JSON list of C-alpha atoms in Angstrom, two decimals:
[
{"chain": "O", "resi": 1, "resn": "UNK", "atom": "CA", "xyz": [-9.85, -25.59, -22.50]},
{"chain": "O", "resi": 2, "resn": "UNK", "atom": "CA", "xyz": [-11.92, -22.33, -21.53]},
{"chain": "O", "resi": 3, "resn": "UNK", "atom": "CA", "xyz": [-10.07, -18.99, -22.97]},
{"chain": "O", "resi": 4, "resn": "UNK", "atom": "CA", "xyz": [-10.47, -15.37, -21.69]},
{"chain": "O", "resi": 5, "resn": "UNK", "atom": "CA", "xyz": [-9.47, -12.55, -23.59]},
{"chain": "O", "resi": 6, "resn": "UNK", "atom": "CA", "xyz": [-9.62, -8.59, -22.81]},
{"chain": "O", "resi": 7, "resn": "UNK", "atom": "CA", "xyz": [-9.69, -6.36, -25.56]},
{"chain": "O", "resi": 8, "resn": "UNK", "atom": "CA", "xyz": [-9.99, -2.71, -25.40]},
{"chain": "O", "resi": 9, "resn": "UNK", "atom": "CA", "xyz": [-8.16, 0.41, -25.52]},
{"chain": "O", "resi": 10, "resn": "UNK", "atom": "CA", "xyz": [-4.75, 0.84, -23.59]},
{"chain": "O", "resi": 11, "resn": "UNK", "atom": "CA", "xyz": [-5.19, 4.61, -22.99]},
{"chain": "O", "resi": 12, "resn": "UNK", "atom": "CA", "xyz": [-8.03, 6.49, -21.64]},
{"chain": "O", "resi": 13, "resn": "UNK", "atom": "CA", "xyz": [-8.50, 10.21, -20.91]},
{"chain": "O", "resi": 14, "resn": "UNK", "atom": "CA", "xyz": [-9.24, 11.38, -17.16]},
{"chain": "O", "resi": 15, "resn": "UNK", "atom": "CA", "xyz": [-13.06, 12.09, -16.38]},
{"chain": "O", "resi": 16, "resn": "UNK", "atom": "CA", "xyz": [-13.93, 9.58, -19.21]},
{"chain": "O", "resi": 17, "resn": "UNK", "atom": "CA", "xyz": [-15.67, 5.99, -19.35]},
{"chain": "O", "resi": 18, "resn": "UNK", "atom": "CA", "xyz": [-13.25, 3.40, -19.52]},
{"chain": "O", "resi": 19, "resn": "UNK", "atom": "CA", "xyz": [-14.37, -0.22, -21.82]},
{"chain": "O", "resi": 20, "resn": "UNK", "atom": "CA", "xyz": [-13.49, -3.27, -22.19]},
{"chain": "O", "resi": 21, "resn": "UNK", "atom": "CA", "xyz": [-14.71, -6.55, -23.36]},
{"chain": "O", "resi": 22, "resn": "UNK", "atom": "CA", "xyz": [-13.94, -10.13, -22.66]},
{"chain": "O", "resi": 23, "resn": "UNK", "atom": "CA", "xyz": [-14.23, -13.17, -25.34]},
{"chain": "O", "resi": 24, "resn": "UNK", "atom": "CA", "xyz": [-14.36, -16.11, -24.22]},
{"chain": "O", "resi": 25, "resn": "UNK", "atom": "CA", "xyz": [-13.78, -19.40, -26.01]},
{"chain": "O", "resi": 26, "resn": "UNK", "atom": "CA", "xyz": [-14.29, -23.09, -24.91]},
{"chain": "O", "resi": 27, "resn": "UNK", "atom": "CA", "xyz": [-17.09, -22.07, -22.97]},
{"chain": "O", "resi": 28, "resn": "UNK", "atom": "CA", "xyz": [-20.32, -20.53, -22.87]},
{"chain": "O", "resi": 29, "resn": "UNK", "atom": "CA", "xyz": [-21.19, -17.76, -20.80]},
{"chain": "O", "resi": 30, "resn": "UNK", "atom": "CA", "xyz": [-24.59, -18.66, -20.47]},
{"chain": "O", "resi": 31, "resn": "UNK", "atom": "CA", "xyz": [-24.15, -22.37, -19.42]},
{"chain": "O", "resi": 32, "resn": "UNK", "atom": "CA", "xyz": [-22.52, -21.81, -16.18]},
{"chain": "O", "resi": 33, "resn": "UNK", "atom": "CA", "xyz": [-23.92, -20.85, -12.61]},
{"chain": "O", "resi": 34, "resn": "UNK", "atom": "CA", "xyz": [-20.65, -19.51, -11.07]},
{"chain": "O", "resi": 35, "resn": "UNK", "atom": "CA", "xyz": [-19.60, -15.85, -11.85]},
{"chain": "O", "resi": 36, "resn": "UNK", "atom": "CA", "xyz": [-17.45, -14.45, -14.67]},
{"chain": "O", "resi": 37, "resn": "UNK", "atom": "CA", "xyz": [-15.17, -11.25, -13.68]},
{"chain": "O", "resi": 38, "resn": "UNK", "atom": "CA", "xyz": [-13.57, -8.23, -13.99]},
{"chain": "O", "resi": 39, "resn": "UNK", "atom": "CA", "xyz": [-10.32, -7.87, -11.56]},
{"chain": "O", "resi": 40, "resn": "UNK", "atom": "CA", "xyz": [-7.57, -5.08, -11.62]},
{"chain": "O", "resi": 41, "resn": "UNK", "atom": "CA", "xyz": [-4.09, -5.20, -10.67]},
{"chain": "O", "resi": 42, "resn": "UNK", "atom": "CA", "xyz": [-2.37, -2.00, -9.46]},
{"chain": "O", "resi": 43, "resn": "UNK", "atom": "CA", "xyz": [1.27, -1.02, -8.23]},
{"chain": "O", "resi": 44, "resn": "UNK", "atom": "CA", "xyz": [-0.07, 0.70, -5.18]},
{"chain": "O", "resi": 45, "resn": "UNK", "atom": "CA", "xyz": [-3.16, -1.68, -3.98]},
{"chain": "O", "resi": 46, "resn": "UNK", "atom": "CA", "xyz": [-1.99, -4.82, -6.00]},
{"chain": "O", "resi": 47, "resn": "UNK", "atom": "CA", "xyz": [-4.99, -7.31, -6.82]},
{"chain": "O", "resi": 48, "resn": "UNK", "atom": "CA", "xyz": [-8.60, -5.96, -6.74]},
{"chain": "O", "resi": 49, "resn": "UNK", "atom": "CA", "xyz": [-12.08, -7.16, -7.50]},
{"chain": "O", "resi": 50, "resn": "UNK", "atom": "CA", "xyz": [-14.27, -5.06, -9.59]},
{"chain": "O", "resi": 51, "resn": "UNK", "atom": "CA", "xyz": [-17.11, -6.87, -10.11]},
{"chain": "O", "resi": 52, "resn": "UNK", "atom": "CA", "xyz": [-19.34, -10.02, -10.93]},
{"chain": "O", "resi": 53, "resn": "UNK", "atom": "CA", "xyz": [-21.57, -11.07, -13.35]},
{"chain": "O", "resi": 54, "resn": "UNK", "atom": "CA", "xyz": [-23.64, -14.50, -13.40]},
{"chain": "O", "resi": 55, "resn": "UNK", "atom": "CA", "xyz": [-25.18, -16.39, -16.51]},
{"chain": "O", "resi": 56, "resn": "UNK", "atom": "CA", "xyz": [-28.67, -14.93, -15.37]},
{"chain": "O", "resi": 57, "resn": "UNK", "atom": "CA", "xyz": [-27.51, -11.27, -15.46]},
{"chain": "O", "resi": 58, "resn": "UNK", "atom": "CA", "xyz": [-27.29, -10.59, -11.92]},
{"chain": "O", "resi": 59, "resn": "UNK", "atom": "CA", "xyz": [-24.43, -8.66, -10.69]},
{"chain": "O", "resi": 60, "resn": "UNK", "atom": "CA", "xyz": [-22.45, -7.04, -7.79]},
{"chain": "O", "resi": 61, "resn": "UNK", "atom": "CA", "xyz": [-19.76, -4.42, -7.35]},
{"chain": "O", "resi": 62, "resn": "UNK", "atom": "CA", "xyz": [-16.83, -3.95, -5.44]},
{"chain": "O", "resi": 63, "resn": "UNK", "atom": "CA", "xyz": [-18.62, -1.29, -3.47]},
{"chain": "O", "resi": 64, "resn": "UNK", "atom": "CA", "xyz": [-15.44, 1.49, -3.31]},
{"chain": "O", "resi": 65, "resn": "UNK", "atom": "CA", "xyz": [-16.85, 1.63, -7.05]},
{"chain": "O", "resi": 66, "resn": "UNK", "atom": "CA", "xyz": [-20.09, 0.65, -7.43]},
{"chain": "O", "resi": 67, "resn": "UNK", "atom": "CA", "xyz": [-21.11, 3.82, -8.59]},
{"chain": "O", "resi": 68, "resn": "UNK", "atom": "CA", "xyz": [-18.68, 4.04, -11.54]},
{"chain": "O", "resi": 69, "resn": "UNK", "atom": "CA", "xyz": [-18.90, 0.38, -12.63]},
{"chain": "O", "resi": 70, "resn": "UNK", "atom": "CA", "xyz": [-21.28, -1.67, -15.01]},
{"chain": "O", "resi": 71, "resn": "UNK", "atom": "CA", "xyz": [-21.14, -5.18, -16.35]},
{"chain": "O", "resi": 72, "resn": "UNK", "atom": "CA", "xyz": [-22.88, -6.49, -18.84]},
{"chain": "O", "resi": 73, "resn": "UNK", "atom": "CA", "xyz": [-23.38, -10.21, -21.03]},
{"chain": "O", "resi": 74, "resn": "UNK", "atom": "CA", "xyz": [-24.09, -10.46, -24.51]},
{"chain": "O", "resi": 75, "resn": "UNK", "atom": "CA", "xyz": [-24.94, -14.06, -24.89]},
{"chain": "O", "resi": 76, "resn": "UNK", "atom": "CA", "xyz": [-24.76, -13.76, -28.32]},
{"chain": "O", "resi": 77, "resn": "UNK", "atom": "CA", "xyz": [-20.99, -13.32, -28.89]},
{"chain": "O", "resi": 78, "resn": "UNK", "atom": "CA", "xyz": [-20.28, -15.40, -25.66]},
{"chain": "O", "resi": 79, "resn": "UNK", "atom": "CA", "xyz": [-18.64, -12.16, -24.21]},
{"chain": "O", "resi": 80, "resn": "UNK", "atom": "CA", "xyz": [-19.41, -10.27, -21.29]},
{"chain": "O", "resi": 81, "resn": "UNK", "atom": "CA", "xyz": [-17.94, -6.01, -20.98]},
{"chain": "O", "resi": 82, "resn": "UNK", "atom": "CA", "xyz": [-16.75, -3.88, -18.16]},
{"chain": "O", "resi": 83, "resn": "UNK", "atom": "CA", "xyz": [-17.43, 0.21, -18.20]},
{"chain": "O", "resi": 84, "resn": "UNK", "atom": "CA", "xyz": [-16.08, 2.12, -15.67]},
{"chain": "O", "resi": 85, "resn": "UNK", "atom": "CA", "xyz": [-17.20, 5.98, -15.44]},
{"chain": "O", "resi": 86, "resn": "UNK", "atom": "CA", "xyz": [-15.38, 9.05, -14.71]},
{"chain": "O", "resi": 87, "resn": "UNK", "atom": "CA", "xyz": [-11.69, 7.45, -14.22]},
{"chain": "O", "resi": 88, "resn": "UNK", "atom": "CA", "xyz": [-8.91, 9.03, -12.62]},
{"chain": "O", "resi": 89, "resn": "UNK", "atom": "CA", "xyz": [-4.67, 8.50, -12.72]},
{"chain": "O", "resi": 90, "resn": "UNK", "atom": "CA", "xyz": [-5.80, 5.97, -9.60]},
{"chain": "O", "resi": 91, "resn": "UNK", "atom": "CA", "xyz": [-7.77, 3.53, -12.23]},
{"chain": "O", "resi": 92, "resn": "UNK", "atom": "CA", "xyz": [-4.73, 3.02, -14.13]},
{"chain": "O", "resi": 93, "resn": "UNK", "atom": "CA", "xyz": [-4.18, -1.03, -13.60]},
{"chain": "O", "resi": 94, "resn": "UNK", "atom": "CA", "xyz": [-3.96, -4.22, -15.25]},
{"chain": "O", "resi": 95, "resn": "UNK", "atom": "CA", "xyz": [-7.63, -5.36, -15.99]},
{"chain": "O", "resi": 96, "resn": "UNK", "atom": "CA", "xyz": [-8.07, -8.81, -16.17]},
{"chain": "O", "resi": 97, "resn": "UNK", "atom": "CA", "xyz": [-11.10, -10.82, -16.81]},
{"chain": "O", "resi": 98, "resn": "UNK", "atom": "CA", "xyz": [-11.54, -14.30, -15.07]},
{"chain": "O", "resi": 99, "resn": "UNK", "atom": "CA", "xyz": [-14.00, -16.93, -14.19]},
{"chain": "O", "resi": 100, "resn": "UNK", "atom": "CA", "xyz": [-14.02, -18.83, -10.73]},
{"chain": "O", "resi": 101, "resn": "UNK", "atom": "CA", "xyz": [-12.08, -16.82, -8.88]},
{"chain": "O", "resi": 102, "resn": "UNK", "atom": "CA", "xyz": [-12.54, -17.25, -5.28]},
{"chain": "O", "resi": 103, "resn": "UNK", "atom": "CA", "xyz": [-14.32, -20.60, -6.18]},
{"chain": "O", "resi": 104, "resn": "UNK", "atom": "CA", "xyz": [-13.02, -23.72, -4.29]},
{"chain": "O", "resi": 105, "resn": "UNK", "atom": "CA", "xyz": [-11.56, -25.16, -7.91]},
{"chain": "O", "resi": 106, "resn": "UNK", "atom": "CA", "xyz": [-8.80, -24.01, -10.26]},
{"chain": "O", "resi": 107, "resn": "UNK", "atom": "CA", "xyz": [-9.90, -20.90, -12.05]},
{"chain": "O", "resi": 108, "resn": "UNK", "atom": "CA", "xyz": [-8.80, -18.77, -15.22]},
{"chain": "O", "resi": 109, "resn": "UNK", "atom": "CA", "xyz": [-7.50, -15.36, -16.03]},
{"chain": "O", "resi": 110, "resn": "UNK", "atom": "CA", "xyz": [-7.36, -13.43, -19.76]},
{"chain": "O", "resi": 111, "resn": "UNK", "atom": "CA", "xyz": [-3.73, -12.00, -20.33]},
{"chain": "O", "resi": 112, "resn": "UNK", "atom": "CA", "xyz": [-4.28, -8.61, -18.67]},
{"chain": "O", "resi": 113, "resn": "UNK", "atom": "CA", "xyz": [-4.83, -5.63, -21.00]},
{"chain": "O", "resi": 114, "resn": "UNK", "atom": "CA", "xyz": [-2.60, -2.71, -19.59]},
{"chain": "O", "resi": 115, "resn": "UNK", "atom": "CA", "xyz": [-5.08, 0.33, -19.10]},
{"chain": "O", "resi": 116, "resn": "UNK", "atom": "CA", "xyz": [-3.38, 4.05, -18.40]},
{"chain": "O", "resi": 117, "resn": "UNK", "atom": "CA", "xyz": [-6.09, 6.75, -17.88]},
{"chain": "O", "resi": 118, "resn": "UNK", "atom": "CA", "xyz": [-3.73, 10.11, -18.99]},
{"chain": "O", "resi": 119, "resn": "UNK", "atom": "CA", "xyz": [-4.88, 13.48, -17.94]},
{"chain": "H", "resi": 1, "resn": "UNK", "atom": "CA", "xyz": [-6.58, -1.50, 2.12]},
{"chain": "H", "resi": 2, "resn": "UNK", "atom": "CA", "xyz": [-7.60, -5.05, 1.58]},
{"chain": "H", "resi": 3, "resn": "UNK", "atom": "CA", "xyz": [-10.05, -6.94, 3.02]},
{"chain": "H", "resi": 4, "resn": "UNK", "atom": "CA", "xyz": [-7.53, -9.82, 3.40]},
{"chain": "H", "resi": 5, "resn": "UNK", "atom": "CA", "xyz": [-4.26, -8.68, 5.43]},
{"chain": "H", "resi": 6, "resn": "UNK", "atom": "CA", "xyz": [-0.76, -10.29, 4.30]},
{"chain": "H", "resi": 7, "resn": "UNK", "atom": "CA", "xyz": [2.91, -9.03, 5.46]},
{"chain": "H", "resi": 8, "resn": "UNK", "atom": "CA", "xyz": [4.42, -7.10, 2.77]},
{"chain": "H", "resi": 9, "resn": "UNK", "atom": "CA", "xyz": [7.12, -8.79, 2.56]},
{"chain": "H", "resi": 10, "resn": "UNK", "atom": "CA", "xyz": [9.27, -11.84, 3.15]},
{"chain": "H", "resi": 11, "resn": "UNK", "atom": "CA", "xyz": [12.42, -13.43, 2.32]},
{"chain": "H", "resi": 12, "resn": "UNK", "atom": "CA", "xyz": [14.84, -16.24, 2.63]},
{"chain": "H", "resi": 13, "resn": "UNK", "atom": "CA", "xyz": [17.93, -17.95, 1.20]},
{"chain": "H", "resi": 14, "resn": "UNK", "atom": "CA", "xyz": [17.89, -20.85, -1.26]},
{"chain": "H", "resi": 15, "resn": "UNK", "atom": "CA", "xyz": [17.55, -23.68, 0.17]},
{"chain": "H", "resi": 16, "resn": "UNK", "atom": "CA", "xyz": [15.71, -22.26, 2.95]},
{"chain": "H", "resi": 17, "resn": "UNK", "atom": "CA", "xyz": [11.28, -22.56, 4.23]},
{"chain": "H", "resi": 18, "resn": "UNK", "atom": "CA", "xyz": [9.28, -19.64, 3.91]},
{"chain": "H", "resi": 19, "resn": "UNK", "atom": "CA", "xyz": [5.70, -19.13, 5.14]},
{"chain": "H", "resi": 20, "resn": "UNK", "atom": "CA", "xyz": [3.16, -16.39, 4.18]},
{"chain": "H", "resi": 21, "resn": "UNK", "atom": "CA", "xyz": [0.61, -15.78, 6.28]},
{"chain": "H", "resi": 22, "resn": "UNK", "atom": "CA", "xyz": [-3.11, -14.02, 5.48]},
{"chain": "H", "resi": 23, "resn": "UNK", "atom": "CA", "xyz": [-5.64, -13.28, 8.00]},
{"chain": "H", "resi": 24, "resn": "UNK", "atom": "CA", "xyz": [-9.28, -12.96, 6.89]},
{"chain": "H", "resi": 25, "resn": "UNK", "atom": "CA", "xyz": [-12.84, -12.78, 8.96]},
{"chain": "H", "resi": 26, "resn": "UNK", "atom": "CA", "xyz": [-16.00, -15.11, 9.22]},
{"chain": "H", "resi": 27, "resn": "UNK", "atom": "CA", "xyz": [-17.27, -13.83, 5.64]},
{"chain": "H", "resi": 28, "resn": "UNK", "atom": "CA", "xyz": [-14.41, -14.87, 3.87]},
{"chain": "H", "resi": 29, "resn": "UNK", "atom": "CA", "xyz": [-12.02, -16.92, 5.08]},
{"chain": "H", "resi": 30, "resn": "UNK", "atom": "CA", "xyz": [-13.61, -18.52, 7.92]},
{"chain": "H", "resi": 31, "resn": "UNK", "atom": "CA", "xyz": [-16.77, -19.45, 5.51]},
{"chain": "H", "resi": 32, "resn": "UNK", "atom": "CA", "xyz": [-14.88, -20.23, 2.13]},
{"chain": "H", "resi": 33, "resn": "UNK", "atom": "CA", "xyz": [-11.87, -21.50, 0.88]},
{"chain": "H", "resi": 34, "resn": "UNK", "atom": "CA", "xyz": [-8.46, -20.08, 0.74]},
{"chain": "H", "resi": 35, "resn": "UNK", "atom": "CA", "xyz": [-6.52, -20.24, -2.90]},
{"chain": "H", "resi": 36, "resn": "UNK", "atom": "CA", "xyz": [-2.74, -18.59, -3.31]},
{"chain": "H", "resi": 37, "resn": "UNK", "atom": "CA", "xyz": [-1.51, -16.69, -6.31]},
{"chain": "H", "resi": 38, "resn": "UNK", "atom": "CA", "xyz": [1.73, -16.19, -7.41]},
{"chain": "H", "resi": 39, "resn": "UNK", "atom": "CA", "xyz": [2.76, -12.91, -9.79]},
{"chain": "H", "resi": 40, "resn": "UNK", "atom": "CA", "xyz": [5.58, -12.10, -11.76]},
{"chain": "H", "resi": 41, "resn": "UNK", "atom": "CA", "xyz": [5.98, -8.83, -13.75]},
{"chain": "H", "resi": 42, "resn": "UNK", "atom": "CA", "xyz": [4.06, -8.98, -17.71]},
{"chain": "H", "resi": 43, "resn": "UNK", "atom": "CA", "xyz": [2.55, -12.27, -16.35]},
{"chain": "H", "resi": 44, "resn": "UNK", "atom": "CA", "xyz": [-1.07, -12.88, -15.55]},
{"chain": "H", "resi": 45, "resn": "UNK", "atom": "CA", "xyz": [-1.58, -14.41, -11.71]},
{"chain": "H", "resi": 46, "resn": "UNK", "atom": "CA", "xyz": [-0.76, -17.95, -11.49]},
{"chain": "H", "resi": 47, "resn": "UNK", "atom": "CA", "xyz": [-2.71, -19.90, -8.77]},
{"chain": "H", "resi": 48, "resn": "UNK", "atom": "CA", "xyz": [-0.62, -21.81, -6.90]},
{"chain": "H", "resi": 49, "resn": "UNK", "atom": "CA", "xyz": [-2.88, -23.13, -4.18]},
{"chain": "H", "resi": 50, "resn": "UNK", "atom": "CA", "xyz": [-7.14, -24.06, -4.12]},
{"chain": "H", "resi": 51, "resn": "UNK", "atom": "CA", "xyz": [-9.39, -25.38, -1.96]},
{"chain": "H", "resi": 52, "resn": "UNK", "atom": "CA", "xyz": [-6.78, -24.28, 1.08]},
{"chain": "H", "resi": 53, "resn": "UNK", "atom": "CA", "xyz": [-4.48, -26.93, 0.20]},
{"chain": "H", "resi": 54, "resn": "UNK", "atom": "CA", "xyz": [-4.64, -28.53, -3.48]},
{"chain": "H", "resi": 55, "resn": "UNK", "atom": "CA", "xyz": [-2.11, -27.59, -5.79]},
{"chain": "H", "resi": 56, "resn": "UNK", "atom": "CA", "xyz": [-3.31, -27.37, -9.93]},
{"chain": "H", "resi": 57, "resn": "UNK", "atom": "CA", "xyz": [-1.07, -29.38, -12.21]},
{"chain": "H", "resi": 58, "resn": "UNK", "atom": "CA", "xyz": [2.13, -28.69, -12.56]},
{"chain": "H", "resi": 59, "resn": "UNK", "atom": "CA", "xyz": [2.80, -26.74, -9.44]},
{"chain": "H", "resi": 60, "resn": "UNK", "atom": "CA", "xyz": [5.63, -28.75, -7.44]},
{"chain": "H", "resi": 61, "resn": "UNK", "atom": "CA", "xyz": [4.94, -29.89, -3.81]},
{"chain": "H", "resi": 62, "resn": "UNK", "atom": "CA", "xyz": [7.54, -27.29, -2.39]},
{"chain": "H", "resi": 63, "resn": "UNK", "atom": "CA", "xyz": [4.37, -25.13, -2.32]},
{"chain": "H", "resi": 64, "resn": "UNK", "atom": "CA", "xyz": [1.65, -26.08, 0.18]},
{"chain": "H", "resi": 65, "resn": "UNK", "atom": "CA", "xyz": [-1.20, -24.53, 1.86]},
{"chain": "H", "resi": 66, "resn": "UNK", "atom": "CA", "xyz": [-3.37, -24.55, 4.83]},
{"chain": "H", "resi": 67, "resn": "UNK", "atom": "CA", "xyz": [-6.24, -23.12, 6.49]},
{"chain": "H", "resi": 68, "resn": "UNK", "atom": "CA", "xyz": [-7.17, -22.65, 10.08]},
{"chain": "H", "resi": 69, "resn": "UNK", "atom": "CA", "xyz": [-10.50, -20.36, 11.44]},
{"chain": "H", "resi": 70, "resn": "UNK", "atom": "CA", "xyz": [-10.19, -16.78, 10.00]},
{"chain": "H", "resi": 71, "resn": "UNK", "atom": "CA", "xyz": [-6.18, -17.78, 8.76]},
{"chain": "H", "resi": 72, "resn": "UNK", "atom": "CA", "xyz": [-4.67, -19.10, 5.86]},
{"chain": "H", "resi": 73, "resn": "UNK", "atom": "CA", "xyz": [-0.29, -19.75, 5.28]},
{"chain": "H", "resi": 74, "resn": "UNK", "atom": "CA", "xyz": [1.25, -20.21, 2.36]},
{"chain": "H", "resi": 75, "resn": "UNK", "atom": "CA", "xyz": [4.56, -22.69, 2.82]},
{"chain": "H", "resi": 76, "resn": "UNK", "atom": "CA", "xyz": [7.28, -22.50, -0.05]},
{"chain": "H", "resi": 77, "resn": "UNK", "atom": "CA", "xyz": [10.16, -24.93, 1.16]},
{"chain": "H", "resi": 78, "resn": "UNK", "atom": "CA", "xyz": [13.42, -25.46, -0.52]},
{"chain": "H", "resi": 79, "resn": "UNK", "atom": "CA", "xyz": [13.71, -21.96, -1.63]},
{"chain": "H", "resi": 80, "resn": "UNK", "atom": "CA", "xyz": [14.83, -21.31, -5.18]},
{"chain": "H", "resi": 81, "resn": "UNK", "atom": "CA", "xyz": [15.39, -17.85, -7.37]},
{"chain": "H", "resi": 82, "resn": "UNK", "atom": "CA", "xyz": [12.72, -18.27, -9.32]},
{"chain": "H", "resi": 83, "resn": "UNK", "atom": "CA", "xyz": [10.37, -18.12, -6.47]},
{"chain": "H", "resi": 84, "resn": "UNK", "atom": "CA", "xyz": [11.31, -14.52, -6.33]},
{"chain": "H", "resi": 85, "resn": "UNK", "atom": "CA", "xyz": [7.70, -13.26, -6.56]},
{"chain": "H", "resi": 86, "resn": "UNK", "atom": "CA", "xyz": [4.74, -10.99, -5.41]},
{"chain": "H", "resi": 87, "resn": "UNK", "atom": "CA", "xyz": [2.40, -13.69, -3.60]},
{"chain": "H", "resi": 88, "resn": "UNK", "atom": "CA", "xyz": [-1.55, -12.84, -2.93]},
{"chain": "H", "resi": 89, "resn": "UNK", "atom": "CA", "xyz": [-4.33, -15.24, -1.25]},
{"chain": "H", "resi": 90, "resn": "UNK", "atom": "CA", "xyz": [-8.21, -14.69, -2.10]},
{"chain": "H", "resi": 91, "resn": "UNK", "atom": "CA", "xyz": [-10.85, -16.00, -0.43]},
{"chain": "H", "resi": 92, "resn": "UNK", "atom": "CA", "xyz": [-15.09, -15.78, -1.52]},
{"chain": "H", "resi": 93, "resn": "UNK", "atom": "CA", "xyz": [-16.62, -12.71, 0.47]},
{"chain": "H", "resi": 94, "resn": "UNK", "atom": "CA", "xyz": [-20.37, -14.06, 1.68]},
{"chain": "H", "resi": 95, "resn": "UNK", "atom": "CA", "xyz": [-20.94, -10.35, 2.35]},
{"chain": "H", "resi": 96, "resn": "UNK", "atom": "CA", "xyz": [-19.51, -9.02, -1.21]},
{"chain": "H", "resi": 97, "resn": "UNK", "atom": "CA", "xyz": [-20.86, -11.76, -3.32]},
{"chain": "H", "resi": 98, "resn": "UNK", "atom": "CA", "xyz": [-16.71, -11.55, -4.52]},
{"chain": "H", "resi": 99, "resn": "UNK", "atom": "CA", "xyz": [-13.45, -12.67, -4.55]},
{"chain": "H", "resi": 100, "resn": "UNK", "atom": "CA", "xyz": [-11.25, -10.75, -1.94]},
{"chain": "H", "resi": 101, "resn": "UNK", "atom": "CA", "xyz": [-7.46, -10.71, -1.78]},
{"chain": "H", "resi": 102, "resn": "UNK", "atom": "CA", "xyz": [-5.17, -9.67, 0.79]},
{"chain": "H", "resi": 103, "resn": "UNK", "atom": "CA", "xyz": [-2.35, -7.02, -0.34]},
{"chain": "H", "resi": 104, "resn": "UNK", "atom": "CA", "xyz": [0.57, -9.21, -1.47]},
{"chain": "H", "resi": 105, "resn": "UNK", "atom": "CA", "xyz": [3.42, -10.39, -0.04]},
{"chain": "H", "resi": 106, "resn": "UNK", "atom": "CA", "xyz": [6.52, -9.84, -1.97]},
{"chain": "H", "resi": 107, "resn": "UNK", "atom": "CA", "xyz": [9.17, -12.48, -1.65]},
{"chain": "H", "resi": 108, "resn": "UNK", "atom": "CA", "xyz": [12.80, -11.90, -1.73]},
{"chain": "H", "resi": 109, "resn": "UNK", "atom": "CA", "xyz": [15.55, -15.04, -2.22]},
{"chain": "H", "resi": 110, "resn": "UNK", "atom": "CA", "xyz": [18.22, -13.45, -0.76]}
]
């Protein structure tokens, strides 16, 4: 049974890079074509994708933050990472990792890591 | 504002049929598949619906789902409490290369 789970620190200072890493286990990264994510859930806009990243490398962005986001694989530890640049109170959210979202088949979440950018 | 529009909210008494509607365009739900997600507070989403209409394991048949052009409804018959929940459909975005979701419907059981 394929496993998600974020890790990463719960409180972030405004105008700095937010990280955060996703393990996954029962699967590898690297031997599937459909995407693994990062999607956020706030109080005020409630769910919301961030971003994509395939087993080739390839990626896209939500594009209301392309500019501040970047997701990367490592292969290696089966994991894939989110940074986000220059956050604000308004990136405070839920972060959740996933794979197959939007994909016409059952799909999986991590647990949500609570992330709360403080000025 | 999301790309997929929902009421914000809805409600009924238990016992009762609810339906949730979510209205979409040709790049995401008229091209792709609907799924439904249900949230509850410290909880991570649980999908409810796939596929427009195909309920995972363990979800009971009081929830169903269906798809029609651009528009998507979520039915929840025989309304109980613990159906009190914030309720979200996604669709694939052809023009995104990502997952879109409407803004949540939050459900009250009156």
């Amino acid at each position: 049974q394929l496993q998600l789970q974020e890790s990463g620190p719960g409180l972030v200072k405004s105008s700095e890079t937010l990280s955060l890493t996703c393990t996954i286990s029962g699967g590898s990264i690297s031997s599937s074509t459909y995407s693994w994510g990062w999607i956020r859930q706030t109080p005020g806009k409630g769910l919301e994708w961030i971003g994509n990243i395939y087993y080739n490398g390839a990626t896209y962005y939500n594009p209301s933050l392309n500019s501040r986001v970047t997701i990367s694989a490592d292969t290696s530890k089966n994991q894939f990472s989110l940074k986000l640049r220059s956050v604000t109170a308004a990136d405070t959210a839920i972060y959740y990792c996933s794979y197959l979202v939007g994909a016409a088949t059952t799909d999986y979440w991590g647990q949500g890591t609570l992330v709360t950018v403080s000025s | 504002q999301s790309v997929l529009t929902q009421p914000p909210s809805a409600s009924g008494t238990p016992g009762q049929g609810v339906t949730v509607s979510c209205s979409g365009s040709s790049s995401n739900i008229g091209s792709n598949t609907v799924n439904w997600y249900q949230l509850l507070p410290g909880t991570a989403p649980k999908l409810l619906i796939y596929r427009n209409n195909q309920r995972p394991l363990g979800v009971p048949d009081r929830f169903s789902g269906s798809k029609s052009g651009t528009s998507a409804s979520l039915a929840i018959t025989g309304l109980q409490s613990e159906d009190e929940a914030d309720y979200y459909c996604a669709a694939w975005d052809d023009s995104l290369n990502g997952p879109v979701f409407g803004g949540g419907t939050k459900l009250t059981v009156l």
